[in-house]
Amino acid sequence: MAGIVKPQSGFVITPHKVSICILLQVYAPSGQLSVPFPFASISQHNRLGLFLIALTKSCDDILEPTLDEFLKLLKEFGGLLDNWLSDHVTGRLSSLSSPDDLFTFFSELRGILAGPETSIIDDDQINLDPNSNLGMYLRRCLLAFNILSFEGMCHLLTNIKTYCKEGFSPYEMSHLDDASNDPEAPLEYENMDLENIVLQNFTEELESRKRSTERVPFHNHSSKALFSLVEDITVSPGHKVKHNHRSQTQTHSPSVESSDVILQRTNWQIQGYLSEQADMIEKLGSSFPMSAFEYVLKLLQKVTPELHRVHFLRYLNSLYHDDYPAALENLHRYFDYSAGMEGSDFVPPLSFMNNGRYEIALLSLGMAHFHFGHPELALKVLTEAVRVCQMHSDDTCLAYTLTAICNLLSEVGISNITGIMGASDSHVSTSLSVQQQLFVLLRRSLKRADSLKLKRLVASNQLALAKFDLKHVQRPLLSFGPKASVQFRTSPTNVCKNLRLSSQLIHQFDNESSTVTVDGALSTSWLKNQEKPTTALVFPQESGSESNCDMFYSWLQSSSVPGSVLQLVGSSYLVRVTSWELYGSAFLARSNALLFATCFADSSSSADLALAYGKLIQHVAVYKGYQEAFVAHRIAEAKFLSVSKSGILTVKLQLLHERALHRGHLKLAQQTCDELGVLASSVAGVDMELKTEASLRRARTLLAANQFSQAASVAHSLFCKCYKFNMHVENATVLLFLAEIHKRSGNGVLGIPYVLASLSFCESFNLDLLRAAATLTLAELWLLLGPRHAKRALNLIHSAFPIILGQGGLELQSRAHIAEAKCYLSDSSISVSEDPDIVLDSLRQACEGLEALEYHEMAAEAYYLMAIVLNKSGQMEQRENAAARFKQHITALENPIKPKDPLVNLL
């Protein structure tokens, strides 16, 4: 019947709900007129009403705000009355010290409701309609209080006392203590919900893992629990994770207290909580508090064994913390118990029960092996998943499986897949190369996803195609006849096209019905947007009020770009960063990295965010020097809880290695190379980029020590490895380094073939900046052959100047200026003594950049040349200054001092 309110199983009276009831009593006091005390106008009264409606619609959230957070909201939306309302709420809560006080309070609340026999209500009288939003909420609170036992009422009083203690200062809460006044006495009843358990365990784990820092770069989930079921809020500077002082005086008793709280939550609330935590695990990765969340999951599994999704959350938690046995065990349990679905609420169709979800299990298992660095095993499992999908005609799962295989082949170096793909996929010929098979799979996967209208999968495949076009030359599958294509170059146009198509997903995501609107989100979004000014205001702003009202219907708008869509769009900008780096536009790469860090930091994973920060730090190092780069690194390092497992550590080692080489500290350079190599997996084909980076830096260290044969041996081995795994872009760098070895050893003739081969690779893959660096190396090799090649070398340098001076870093520009000065000094047709500025200008620019890089060897060379020119032009005083600077750099190079830097001490 309409007049009866049935109590809901998940609705429990809490201190937060009592606070709302206190405000309801202020909003509609019994027997008061239309503008009751303390309101000065109808607009103030209506404003409180809207605020209460928003609060009541979010009352079923799994997290409730503390008293301190509630008072902050009240202060934000209370306007001129915020102080009076805050004092009234806290004072009324403090007065509830016995069961009789509670009974009297709820008896007074009954007088607010208009009686069912009241047919004509005075226009000047304030009454709550029992069937209105506020009236229904009040009736639910009254019913929840009426069914409380005496023990439950005592429990509520204890929770109110604890609720007040968390919001008051020690002086204010002194009168709330009992007669014993013993702060060490344990409380019999604690209001411990899931988030409090996570926060308390995480606080202890955080203190043990990072005691030396004052900032806590983590997401405090419990700071604004009113706004959503579980919402990730980035901790602002200066804001720290609040320590629950109860944990200092009381140990956990989860078997009694926490179980009671969990049983009071609805299945929908638990499912929403687990979904949000799954998103946070995928976002934070290894930075997510493993042990704290594992404690909650074990508790949930014990209390609700039918909730099989807990096994999947335990799998994710173990997966991102690299616990291989636990991850596989929980993954098998999840699919064994639930067949890939939740058995408590979901009723599957008959065909689903007949076929099961074996293909989904195989897909998940394959991705798990991929994550743990088992490429061959992952490929076998995914190939079996393709076969099962075809057998069950599961087109959607087949599309996702093909995309997973494409990602595997793109990320992992696999030199031969004959016998694996050919056995299960008749559409892919085993006679094709790995790159051709990958290209065919990418096109087929894109076509299948497009036919199934899976727009996110379409965008993901377009992004994969952009990555493929970036580093692979598209050779025709069938090439014969006079009209056969002979263009063996990458296509930047295709890369740009696929990136644009992938980014357009953000305009099309609403076509998929995959977003879930959390109950209460519509009402709380009005609270979020309250301070944003709009063209029209529903209620006139009070004089002296600090906040503005938004449009009335703004809270009807859902916030709603899914996190997965934003993450995918953000990934497209990271690919743009890589593409512009390869194509030679460092400033466009920096702009896209800044765009990603600014717009997609909240939705991206910690690994992607670390990658973007790493790109920005490297840009600062190359174009401004290491001092500013280390400052930027410390800022980025503070944003990650687990720096040792993020990409920030790789960037730190790269910076330390570069500076050690420039300073001549070869032992430190070798140490950083070893540390960098340890970060890579020992499995063949996994972490190939990191392994290539470590090997190349080891060869550079050997070259700096003038161990030419050992450096050439490492470089040749690296070239063979890159060629085996089709890493042709990296081969261009290795070939250029081999030319550099011959240049340093004085064998210019032997170095020219290597630099020409590198130029060929640069032409094929449109590596403009690397091509300019190779051209500069070629000019230096020609100059090494004798003065008669000075003009040819100078022409080569001038042809590369537009790219080098426009996009090159400090080191490359300095090299170019020194090489230009050498050409002028070697050319007998140019009189340096008559026009010294033509050489001095280049050398001064080179010295400025090398001083910022602390590159002692090259800076000494620049000052040496400058002293020669100044001596020929008769500028003796400046010559002495240049000679003194030359001596300083030579001394620093011969006697390197280990830098006193906290980053070095971490090694």
Tab-separated table of C-alpha atoms in Angstrom, residues 47 529-542 547-552:
chain	number	residue	atom	x	y	z
A	47	ARG	CA	18.571	26.490	-0.256
A	529	ASN	CA	28.907	21.987	-9.362
A	530	GLN	CA	27.479	24.410	-6.831
A	531	GLU	CA	30.341	26.893	-7.050
A	532	LYS	CA	30.462	27.116	-10.853
A	533	PRO	CA	28.858	30.365	-12.061
A	534	THR	CA	26.181	30.105	-14.734
A	535	THR	CA	24.110	32.542	-16.734
A	536	ALA	CA	20.938	32.069	-14.721
A	537	LEU	CA	20.486	31.421	-11.034
A	538	VAL	CA	17.438	29.730	-9.617
A	539	PHE	CA	17.751	31.474	-6.282
A	540	PRO	CA	19.120	35.001	-5.888
A	541	GLN	CA	22.492	35.130	-4.194
A	542	GLU	CA	22.428	36.372	-0.653
A	547	SER	CA	29.286	30.774	-2.983
A	548	ASN	CA	27.161	30.862	-6.106
A	549	CYS	CA	24.189	28.690	-6.957
A	550	ASP	CA	24.233	26.686	-10.132
A	551	MET	CA	21.323	26.130	-12.455
A	552	PHE	CA	18.638	23.943	-10.927
